[in-house]
Amino acid sequence: MRFGSKTLRLPRSATARIAVGAGLVCGGILGFLPILGFWMIPLGLLVLSQDLPSVRRWRRSMIVRMERRNGAPDRRRQGKNNRREAEKDRPEP
């Protein structure tokens, strides 16, 4: 899993990844205790999204929502605009 320039290695076994993700979420719920923190919940959900389709759909919808809110260009529309510009550059027959 990559976070910008940082890489986090996950276990190869799906069972181990689910256990790590569930442990992080459970530890995050106890975030009011020392050492544990609420930061563990989103990290655990990211790990779980590798293997659980329901969490993966939630993660993708969150990414789409964040991209729309931050004004990231829509890749599908960008392709259409490039075709329109290419049509304008073509000479008339």
PDB file of N, CA and C in Angstrom:
ATOM      1  N   MET A   1       0.857  -1.158   0.000  1.00  0.00           N
ATOM      2  CA  MET A   1       0.000   0.000   0.000  1.00  0.00           C
ATOM      3  C   MET A   1       0.906   1.224   0.000  1.00  0.00           C
ATOM      4  N   ARG A   2       0.597   2.201  -0.878  1.00  0.00           N
ATOM      5  CA  ARG A   2       1.414   3.413  -0.969  1.00  0.00           C
ATOM      6  C   ARG A   2       0.661   4.625  -0.452  1.00  0.00           C
ATOM      7  N   PHE A   3       1.366   5.453   0.295  1.00  0.00           N
ATOM      8  CA  PHE A   3       0.870   6.739   0.776  1.00  0.00           C
ATOM      9  C   PHE A   3       1.860   7.787   0.303  1.00  0.00           C
ATOM     10  N   GLY A   4       1.609   8.374  -0.837  1.00  0.00           N
ATOM     11  CA  GLY A   4       2.550   9.342  -1.383  1.00  0.00           C
ATOM     12  C   GLY A   4       3.853   8.654  -1.726  1.00  0.00           C
ATOM     13  N   SER A   5       4.937   9.034  -1.068  1.00  0.00           N
ATOM     14  CA  SER A   5       6.225   8.413  -1.334  1.00  0.00           C
ATOM     15  C   SER A   5       6.535   7.276  -0.356  1.00  0.00           C
ATOM     16  N   LYS A   6       5.694   7.065   0.634  1.00  0.00           N
ATOM     17  CA  LYS A   6       5.897   6.003   1.624  1.00  0.00           C
ATOM     18  C   LYS A   6       5.202   4.720   1.180  1.00  0.00           C
ATOM     19  N   THR A   7       5.816   3.583   1.459  1.00  0.00           N
ATOM     20  CA  THR A   7       5.246   2.287   1.133  1.00  0.00           C
ATOM     21  C   THR A   7       5.084   1.486   2.412  1.00  0.00           C
ATOM     22  N   LEU A   8       3.914   0.897   2.580  1.00  0.00           N
ATOM     23  CA  LEU A   8       3.615   0.067   3.740  1.00  0.00           C
ATOM     24  C   LEU A   8       3.390  -1.349   3.246  1.00  0.00           C
ATOM     25  N   ARG A   9       4.182  -2.282   3.751  1.00  0.00           N
ATOM     26  CA  ARG A   9       4.035  -3.681   3.332  1.00  0.00           C
ATOM     27  C   ARG A   9       2.937  -4.345   4.148  1.00  0.00           C
ATOM     28  N   LEU A  10       2.053  -5.039   3.443  1.00  0.00           N
ATOM     29  CA  LEU A  10       0.979  -5.784   4.089  1.00  0.00           C
ATOM     30  C   LEU A  10       1.278  -7.275   3.988  1.00  0.00           C
ATOM     31  N   PRO A  11       0.739  -8.059   4.908  1.00  0.00           N
ATOM     32  CA  PRO A  11       0.929  -9.512   4.804  1.00  0.00           C
ATOM     33  C   PRO A  11       0.332 -10.044   3.505  1.00  0.00           C
ATOM     34  N   ARG A  12       0.908 -11.128   2.971  1.00  0.00           N
ATOM     35  CA  ARG A  12       0.413 -11.715   1.731  1.00  0.00           C
ATOM     36  C   ARG A  12      -0.877 -12.485   1.947  1.00  0.00           C
ATOM     37  N   SER A  13      -1.055 -13.029   3.125  1.00  0.00           N
ATOM     38  CA  SER A  13      -2.243 -13.818   3.430  1.00  0.00           C
ATOM     39  C   SER A  13      -3.444 -12.907   3.671  1.00  0.00           C
ATOM     40  N   ALA A  14      -4.574 -13.239   3.024  1.00  0.00           N
ATOM     41  CA  ALA A  14      -5.793 -12.443   3.205  1.00  0.00           C
ATOM     42  C   ALA A  14      -6.268 -12.508   4.651  1.00  0.00           C
ATOM     43  N   THR A  15      -6.137 -13.676   5.272  1.00  0.00           N
ATOM     44  CA  THR A  15      -6.551 -13.828   6.669  1.00  0.00           C
ATOM     45  C   THR A  15      -5.732 -12.913   7.577  1.00  0.00           C
ATOM     46  N   ALA A  16      -4.438 -12.835   7.332  1.00  0.00           N
ATOM     47  CA  ALA A  16      -3.574 -11.976   8.148  1.00  0.00           C
ATOM     48  C   ALA A  16      -3.915 -10.501   7.931  1.00  0.00           C
ATOM     49  N   ARG A  17      -4.197 -10.113   6.666  1.00  0.00           N
ATOM     50  CA  ARG A  17      -4.568  -8.718   6.402  1.00  0.00           C
ATOM     51  C   ARG A  17      -5.873  -8.354   7.091  1.00  0.00           C
ATOM     52  N   ILE A  18      -6.840  -9.273   7.063  1.00  0.00           N
ATOM     53  CA  ILE A  18      -8.117  -9.002   7.733  1.00  0.00           C
ATOM     54  C   ILE A  18      -7.905  -8.884   9.237  1.00  0.00           C
ATOM     55  N   ALA A  19      -7.037  -9.747   9.794  1.00  0.00           N
ATOM     56  CA  ALA A  19      -6.761  -9.677  11.231  1.00  0.00           C
ATOM     57  C   ALA A  19      -6.070  -8.360  11.598  1.00  0.00           C
ATOM     58  N   VAL A  20      -5.120  -7.934  10.778  1.00  0.00           N
ATOM     59  CA  VAL A  20      -4.422  -6.660  11.041  1.00  0.00           C
ATOM     60  C   VAL A  20      -5.403  -5.495  10.948  1.00  0.00           C
ATOM     61  N   GLY A  21      -6.235  -5.491   9.902  1.00  0.00           N
ATOM     62  CA  GLY A  21      -7.213  -4.414   9.728  1.00  0.00           C
ATOM     63  C   GLY A  21      -8.223  -4.366  10.863  1.00  0.00           C
ATOM     64  N   ALA A  22      -8.740  -5.532  11.251  1.00  0.00           N
ATOM     65  CA  ALA A  22      -9.708  -5.582  12.350  1.00  0.00           C
ATOM     66  C   ALA A  22      -9.053  -5.147  13.662  1.00  0.00           C
ATOM     67  N   GLY A  23      -7.806  -5.543  13.868  1.00  0.00           N
ATOM     68  CA  GLY A  23      -7.085  -5.122  15.068  1.00  0.00           C
ATOM     69  C   GLY A  23      -6.889  -3.616  15.127  1.00  0.00           C
ATOM     70  N   LEU A  24      -6.575  -3.020  13.979  1.00  0.00           N
ATOM     71  CA  LEU A  24      -6.406  -1.568  13.945  1.00  0.00           C
ATOM     72  C   LEU A  24      -7.733  -0.851  14.221  1.00  0.00           C
ATOM     73  N   VAL A  25      -8.825  -1.350  13.647  1.00  0.00           N
ATOM     74  CA  VAL A  25     -10.125  -0.719  13.886  1.00  0.00           C
ATOM     75  C   VAL A  25     -10.515  -0.858  15.357  1.00  0.00           C
ATOM     76  N   CYS A  26     -10.341  -2.058  15.911  1.00  0.00           N
ATOM     77  CA  CYS A  26     -10.669  -2.266  17.330  1.00  0.00           C
ATOM     78  C   CYS A  26      -9.797  -1.404  18.241  1.00  0.00           C
ATOM     79  N   GLY A  27      -8.516  -1.309  17.912  1.00  0.00           N
ATOM     80  CA  GLY A  27      -7.628  -0.448  18.688  1.00  0.00           C
ATOM     81  C   GLY A  27      -8.009   1.015  18.559  1.00  0.00           C
ATOM     82  N   GLY A  28      -8.488   1.413  17.387  1.00  0.00           N
ATOM     83  CA  GLY A  28      -8.909   2.791  17.185  1.00  0.00           C
ATOM     84  C   GLY A  28     -10.154   3.143  17.974  1.00  0.00           C
ATOM     85  N   ILE A  29     -11.030   2.161  18.156  1.00  0.00           N
ATOM     86  CA  ILE A  29     -12.231   2.403  18.957  1.00  0.00           C
ATOM     87  C   ILE A  29     -11.845   2.720  20.401  1.00  0.00           C
ATOM     88  N   LEU A  30     -10.744   2.134  20.842  1.00  0.00           N
ATOM     89  CA  LEU A  30     -10.231   2.410  22.188  1.00  0.00           C
ATOM     90  C   LEU A  30      -9.220   3.555  22.162  1.00  0.00           C
ATOM     91  N   GLY A  31      -9.396   4.484  21.243  1.00  0.00           N
ATOM     92  CA  GLY A  31      -8.444   5.566  21.022  1.00  0.00           C
ATOM     93  C   GLY A  31      -8.287   6.524  22.176  1.00  0.00           C
ATOM     94  N   PHE A  32      -9.203   6.500  23.114  1.00  0.00           N
ATOM     95  CA  PHE A  32      -9.085   7.398  24.274  1.00  0.00           C
ATOM     96  C   PHE A  32      -8.029   6.900  25.254  1.00  0.00           C
ATOM     97  N   LEU A  33      -7.583   5.654  25.099  1.00  0.00           N
ATOM     98  CA  LEU A  33      -6.540   5.100  25.971  1.00  0.00           C
ATOM     99  C   LEU A  33      -5.166   5.539  25.482  1.00  0.00           C
ATOM    100  N   PRO A  34      -4.167   5.570  26.384  1.00  0.00           N
ATOM    101  CA  PRO A  34      -2.812   5.920  25.954  1.00  0.00           C
ATOM    102  C   PRO A  34      -2.281   4.904  24.932  1.00  0.00           C
ATOM    103  N   ILE A  35      -1.410   5.328  24.063  1.00  0.00           N
ATOM    104  CA  ILE A  35      -0.752   4.562  23.003  1.00  0.00           C
ATOM    105  C   ILE A  35      -1.688   4.313  21.819  1.00  0.00           C
ATOM    106  N   LEU A  36      -2.919   3.899  22.072  1.00  0.00           N
ATOM    107  CA  LEU A  36      -3.867   3.696  20.982  1.00  0.00           C
ATOM    108  C   LEU A  36      -4.392   5.049  20.549  1.00  0.00           C
ATOM    109  N   GLY A  37      -4.881   5.130  19.338  1.00  0.00           N
ATOM    110  CA  GLY A  37      -5.389   6.416  18.868  1.00  0.00           C
ATOM    111  C   GLY A  37      -6.486   6.249  17.844  1.00  0.00           C
ATOM    112  N   PHE A  38      -7.245   7.310  17.651  1.00  0.00           N
ATOM    113  CA  PHE A  38      -8.332   7.281  16.683  1.00  0.00           C
ATOM    114  C   PHE A  38      -7.812   7.213  15.248  1.00  0.00           C
ATOM    115  N   TRP A  39      -6.522   7.504  15.025  1.00  0.00           N
ATOM    116  CA  TRP A  39      -5.912   7.406  13.705  1.00  0.00           C
ATOM    117  C   TRP A  39      -5.902   5.969  13.202  1.00  0.00           C
ATOM    118  N   MET A  40      -6.073   5.005  14.118  1.00  0.00           N
ATOM    119  CA  MET A  40      -6.015   3.597  13.732  1.00  0.00           C
ATOM    120  C   MET A  40      -7.267   3.158  12.966  1.00  0.00           C
ATOM    121  N   ILE A  41      -8.391   3.849  13.145  1.00  0.00           N
ATOM    122  CA  ILE A  41      -9.633   3.444  12.475  1.00  0.00           C
ATOM    123  C   ILE A  41      -9.523   3.589  10.953  1.00  0.00           C
ATOM    124  N   PRO A  42      -9.165   4.771  10.416  1.00  0.00           N
ATOM    125  CA  PRO A  42      -9.066   4.856   8.950  1.00  0.00           C
ATOM    126  C   PRO A  42      -7.975   3.963   8.370  1.00  0.00           C
ATOM    127  N   LEU A  43      -6.879   3.789   9.100  1.00  0.00           N
ATOM    128  CA  LEU A  43      -5.815   2.909   8.621  1.00  0.00           C
ATOM    129  C   LEU A  43      -6.300   1.467   8.561  1.00  0.00           C
ATOM    130  N   GLY A  44      -7.037   1.039   9.575  1.00  0.00           N
ATOM    131  CA  GLY A  44      -7.601  -0.308   9.575  1.00  0.00           C
ATOM    132  C   GLY A  44      -8.600  -0.503   8.449  1.00  0.00           C
ATOM    133  N   LEU A  45      -9.404   0.518   8.157  1.00  0.00           N
ATOM    134  CA  LEU A  45     -10.359   0.412   7.055  1.00  0.00           C
ATOM    135  C   LEU A  45      -9.647   0.332   5.710  1.00  0.00           C
ATOM    136  N   LEU A  46      -8.530   1.051   5.571  1.00  0.00           N
ATOM    137  CA  LEU A  46      -7.745   0.945   4.339  1.00  0.00           C
ATOM    138  C   LEU A  46      -7.186  -0.460   4.157  1.00  0.00           C
ATOM    139  N   VAL A  47      -6.701  -1.053   5.239  1.00  0.00           N
ATOM    140  CA  VAL A  47      -6.167  -2.413   5.155  1.00  0.00           C
ATOM    141  C   VAL A  47      -7.294  -3.394   4.833  1.00  0.00           C
ATOM    142  N   LEU A  48      -8.439  -3.222   5.476  1.00  0.00           N
ATOM    143  CA  LEU A  48      -9.578  -4.112   5.216  1.00  0.00           C
ATOM    144  C   LEU A  48     -10.099  -3.967   3.788  1.00  0.00           C
ATOM    145  N   SER A  49      -9.947  -2.795   3.190  1.00  0.00           N
ATOM    146  CA  SER A  49     -10.477  -2.575   1.839  1.00  0.00           C
ATOM    147  C   SER A  49      -9.733  -3.392   0.791  1.00  0.00           C
ATOM    148  N   GLN A  50      -8.592  -3.956   1.145  1.00  0.00           N
ATOM    149  CA  GLN A  50      -7.877  -4.812   0.207  1.00  0.00           C
ATOM    150  C   GLN A  50      -8.622  -6.119  -0.036  1.00  0.00           C
ATOM    151  N   ASP A  51      -9.387  -6.590   0.966  1.00  0.00           N
ATOM    152  CA  ASP A  51     -10.004  -7.909   0.887  1.00  0.00           C
ATOM    153  C   ASP A  51     -11.522  -7.914   1.003  1.00  0.00           C
ATOM    154  N   LEU A  52     -12.122  -6.889   1.549  1.00  0.00           N
ATOM    155  CA  LEU A  52     -13.572  -6.883   1.755  1.00  0.00           C
ATOM    156  C   LEU A  52     -14.249  -5.938   0.763  1.00  0.00           C
ATOM    157  N   PRO A  53     -15.079  -6.477  -0.145  1.00  0.00           N
ATOM    158  CA  PRO A  53     -15.696  -5.634  -1.175  1.00  0.00           C
ATOM    159  C   PRO A  53     -16.558  -4.500  -0.619  1.00  0.00           C
ATOM    160  N   SER A  54     -17.247  -4.717   0.492  1.00  0.00           N
ATOM    161  CA  SER A  54     -18.095  -3.654   1.035  1.00  0.00           C
ATOM    162  C   SER A  54     -17.255  -2.472   1.506  1.00  0.00           C
ATOM    163  N   VAL A  55     -16.119  -2.729   2.121  1.00  0.00           N
ATOM    164  CA  VAL A  55     -15.232  -1.649   2.575  1.00  0.00           C
ATOM    165  C   VAL A  55     -14.569  -0.994   1.369  1.00  0.00           C
ATOM    166  N   ARG A  56     -14.258  -1.794   0.336  1.00  0.00           N
ATOM    167  CA  ARG A  56     -13.643  -1.260  -0.873  1.00  0.00           C
ATOM    168  C   ARG A  56     -14.586  -0.284  -1.569  1.00  0.00           C
ATOM    169  N   ARG A  57     -15.880  -0.610  -1.648  1.00  0.00           N
ATOM    170  CA  ARG A  57     -16.862   0.292  -2.258  1.00  0.00           C
ATOM    171  C   ARG A  57     -16.958   1.591  -1.456  1.00  0.00           C
ATOM    172  N   TRP A  58     -16.947   1.477  -0.134  1.00  0.00           N
ATOM    173  CA  TRP A  58     -17.002   2.663   0.725  1.00  0.00           C
ATOM    174  C   TRP A  58     -15.778   3.550   0.472  1.00  0.00           C
ATOM    175  N   ARG A  59     -14.607   2.918   0.375  1.00  0.00           N
ATOM    176  CA  ARG A  59     -13.370   3.677   0.150  1.00  0.00           C
ATOM    177  C   ARG A  59     -13.412   4.382  -1.202  1.00  0.00           C
ATOM    178  N   ARG A  60     -13.846   3.702  -2.268  1.00  0.00           N
ATOM    179  CA  ARG A  60     -13.916   4.308  -3.588  1.00  0.00           C
ATOM    180  C   ARG A  60     -14.907   5.469  -3.621  1.00  0.00           C
ATOM    181  N   SER A  61     -16.061   5.300  -2.952  1.00  0.00           N
ATOM    182  CA  SER A  61     -17.033   6.396  -2.937  1.00  0.00           C
ATOM    183  C   SER A  61     -16.481   7.600  -2.185  1.00  0.00           C
ATOM    184  N   MET A  62     -15.714   7.365  -1.126  1.00  0.00           N
ATOM    185  CA  MET A  62     -15.092   8.473  -0.394  1.00  0.00           C
ATOM    186  C   MET A  62     -14.055   9.188  -1.268  1.00  0.00           C
ATOM    187  N   ILE A  63     -13.279   8.430  -2.025  1.00  0.00           N
ATOM    188  CA  ILE A  63     -12.272   9.034  -2.898  1.00  0.00           C
ATOM    189  C   ILE A  63     -12.947   9.879  -3.970  1.00  0.00           C
ATOM    190  N   VAL A  64     -14.021   9.354  -4.574  1.00  0.00           N
ATOM    191  CA  VAL A  64     -14.737  10.110  -5.605  1.00  0.00           C
ATOM    192  C   VAL A  64     -15.319  11.381  -5.010  1.00  0.00           C
ATOM    193  N   ARG A  65     -15.904  11.280  -3.827  1.00  0.00           N
ATOM    194  CA  ARG A  65     -16.483  12.461  -3.175  1.00  0.00           C
ATOM    195  C   ARG A  65     -15.415  13.513  -2.891  1.00  0.00           C
ATOM    196  N   MET A  66     -14.254  13.071  -2.394  1.00  0.00           N
ATOM    197  CA  MET A  66     -13.179  14.014  -2.086  1.00  0.00           C
ATOM    198  C   MET A  66     -12.634  14.668  -3.353  1.00  0.00           C
ATOM    199  N   GLU A  67     -12.505  13.891  -4.441  1.00  0.00           N
ATOM    200  CA  GLU A  67     -12.014  14.469  -5.689  1.00  0.00           C
ATOM    201  C   GLU A  67     -12.994  15.494  -6.234  1.00  0.00           C
ATOM    202  N   ARG A  68     -14.295  15.218  -6.127  1.00  0.00           N
ATOM    203  CA  ARG A  68     -15.285  16.175  -6.609  1.00  0.00           C
ATOM    204  C   ARG A  68     -15.263  17.452  -5.779  1.00  0.00           C
ATOM    205  N   ARG A  69     -15.114  17.302  -4.465  1.00  0.00           N
ATOM    206  CA  ARG A  69     -15.111  18.471  -3.588  1.00  0.00           C
ATOM    207  C   ARG A  69     -13.867  19.325  -3.802  1.00  0.00           C
ATOM    208  N   ASN A  70     -12.730  18.683  -4.046  1.00  0.00           N
ATOM    209  CA  ASN A  70     -11.478  19.419  -4.207  1.00  0.00           C
ATOM    210  C   ASN A  70     -11.259  19.910  -5.626  1.00  0.00           C
ATOM    211  N   GLY A  71     -12.200  19.624  -6.520  1.00  0.00           N
ATOM    212  CA  GLY A  71     -12.100  20.147  -7.877  1.00  0.00           C
ATOM    213  C   GLY A  71     -11.154  19.374  -8.761  1.00  0.00           C
ATOM    214  N   ALA A  72     -10.921  18.104  -8.481  1.00  0.00           N
ATOM    215  CA  ALA A  72     -10.071  17.304  -9.351  1.00  0.00           C
ATOM    216  C   ALA A  72     -10.788  17.112 -10.685  1.00  0.00           C
ATOM    217  N   PRO A  73     -10.064  17.170 -11.790  1.00  0.00           N
ATOM    218  CA  PRO A  73     -10.714  17.026 -13.095  1.00  0.00           C
ATOM    219  C   PRO A  73     -11.289  15.628 -13.280  1.00  0.00           C
ATOM    220  N   ASP A  74     -12.445  15.569 -13.908  1.00  0.00           N
ATOM    221  CA  ASP A  74     -13.079  14.288 -14.201  1.00  0.00           C
ATOM    222  C   ASP A  74     -12.365  13.683 -15.401  1.00  0.00           C
ATOM    223  N   ARG A  75     -11.840  12.497 -15.245  1.00  0.00           N
ATOM    224  CA  ARG A  75     -11.046  11.875 -16.304  1.00  0.00           C
ATOM    225  C   ARG A  75     -11.880  11.585 -17.545  1.00  0.00           C
ATOM    226  N   ARG A  76     -13.139  11.220 -17.355  1.00  0.00           N
ATOM    227  CA  ARG A  76     -13.986  10.935 -18.508  1.00  0.00           C
ATOM    228  C   ARG A  76     -14.239  12.202 -19.293  1.00  0.00           C
ATOM    229  N   ARG A  77     -14.539  13.285 -18.630  1.00  0.00           N
ATOM    230  CA  ARG A  77     -14.795  14.549 -19.332  1.00  0.00           C
ATOM    231  C   ARG A  77     -13.528  15.061 -19.986  1.00  0.00           C
ATOM    232  N   GLN A  78     -12.409  14.834 -19.343  1.00  0.00           N
ATOM    233  CA  GLN A  78     -11.149  15.301 -19.882  1.00  0.00           C
ATOM    234  C   GLN A  78     -10.882  14.638 -21.235  1.00  0.00           C
ATOM    235  N   GLY A  79     -11.195  13.355 -21.353  1.00  0.00           N
ATOM    236  CA  GLY A  79     -11.019  12.661 -22.621  1.00  0.00           C
ATOM    237  C   GLY A  79     -11.913  13.223 -23.697  1.00  0.00           C
ATOM    238  N   LYS A  80     -13.155  13.578 -23.359  1.00  0.00           N
ATOM    239  CA  LYS A  80     -14.080  14.156 -24.335  1.00  0.00           C
ATOM    240  C   LYS A  80     -13.576  15.517 -24.800  1.00  0.00           C
ATOM    241  N   ASN A  81     -13.062  16.309 -23.871  1.00  0.00           N
ATOM    242  CA  ASN A  81     -12.553  17.629 -24.242  1.00  0.00           C
ATOM    243  C   ASN A  81     -11.367  17.506 -25.191  1.00  0.00           C
ATOM    244  N   ASN A  82     -10.513  16.529 -24.947  1.00  0.00           N
ATOM    245  CA  ASN A  82      -9.362  16.339 -25.828  1.00  0.00           C
ATOM    246  C   ASN A  82      -9.812  15.961 -27.230  1.00  0.00           C
ATOM    247  N   ARG A  83     -10.876  15.148 -27.356  1.00  0.00           N
ATOM    248  CA  ARG A  83     -11.392  14.783 -28.673  1.00  0.00           C
ATOM    249  C   ARG A  83     -11.981  16.000 -29.373  1.00  0.00           C
ATOM    250  N   ARG A  84     -12.694  16.842 -28.634  1.00  0.00           N
ATOM    251  CA  ARG A  84     -13.270  18.045 -29.231  1.00  0.00           C
ATOM    252  C   ARG A  84     -12.184  18.974 -29.751  1.00  0.00           C
ATOM    253  N   GLU A  85     -11.120  19.117 -28.983  1.00  0.00           N
ATOM    254  CA  GLU A  85     -10.020  19.962 -29.419  1.00  0.00           C
ATOM    255  C   GLU A  85      -9.342  19.382 -30.650  1.00  0.00           C
ATOM    256  N   ALA A  86      -9.220  18.050 -30.692  1.00  0.00           N
ATOM    257  CA  ALA A  86      -8.605  17.419 -31.864  1.00  0.00           C
ATOM    258  C   ALA A  86      -9.477  17.616 -33.084  1.00  0.00           C
ATOM    259  N   GLU A  87     -10.813  17.591 -32.917  1.00  0.00           N
ATOM    260  CA  GLU A  87     -11.717  17.815 -34.042  1.00  0.00           C
ATOM    261  C   GLU A  87     -11.585  19.256 -34.558  1.00  0.00           C
ATOM    262  N   LYS A  88     -11.388  20.196 -33.651  1.00  0.00           N
ATOM    263  CA  LYS A  88     -11.239  21.598 -34.065  1.00  0.00           C
ATOM    264  C   LYS A  88      -9.974  21.800 -34.879  1.00  0.00           C
ATOM    265  N   ASP A  89      -8.915  21.057 -34.542  1.00  0.00           N
ATOM    266  CA  ASP A  89      -7.637  21.215 -35.227  1.00  0.00           C
ATOM    267  C   ASP A  89      -7.627  20.562 -36.591  1.00  0.00           C
ATOM    268  N   ARG A  90      -8.586  19.640 -36.846  1.00  0.00           N
ATOM    269  CA  ARG A  90      -8.629  18.953 -38.134  1.00  0.00           C
ATOM    270  C   ARG A  90      -9.077  19.918 -39.225  1.00  0.00           C
ATOM    271  N   PRO A  91      -8.442  19.855 -40.363  1.00  0.00           N
ATOM    272  CA  PRO A  91      -8.874  20.756 -41.462  1.00  0.00           C
ATOM    273  C   PRO A  91     -10.220  20.325 -42.024  1.00  0.00           C
ATOM    274  N   GLU A  92     -10.994  21.289 -42.489  1.00  0.00           N
ATOM    275  CA  GLU A  92     -12.294  21.044 -43.107  1.00  0.00           C
ATOM    276  C   GLU A  92     -12.088  20.432 -44.481  1.00  0.00           C
ATOM    277  N   PRO A  93     -12.920  19.451 -44.883  1.00  0.00           N
ATOM    278  CA  PRO A  93     -12.764  18.856 -46.236  1.00  0.00           C
ATOM    279  C   PRO A  93     -13.302  19.759 -47.323  1.00  0.00           C
TER     280      PRO A  93
END
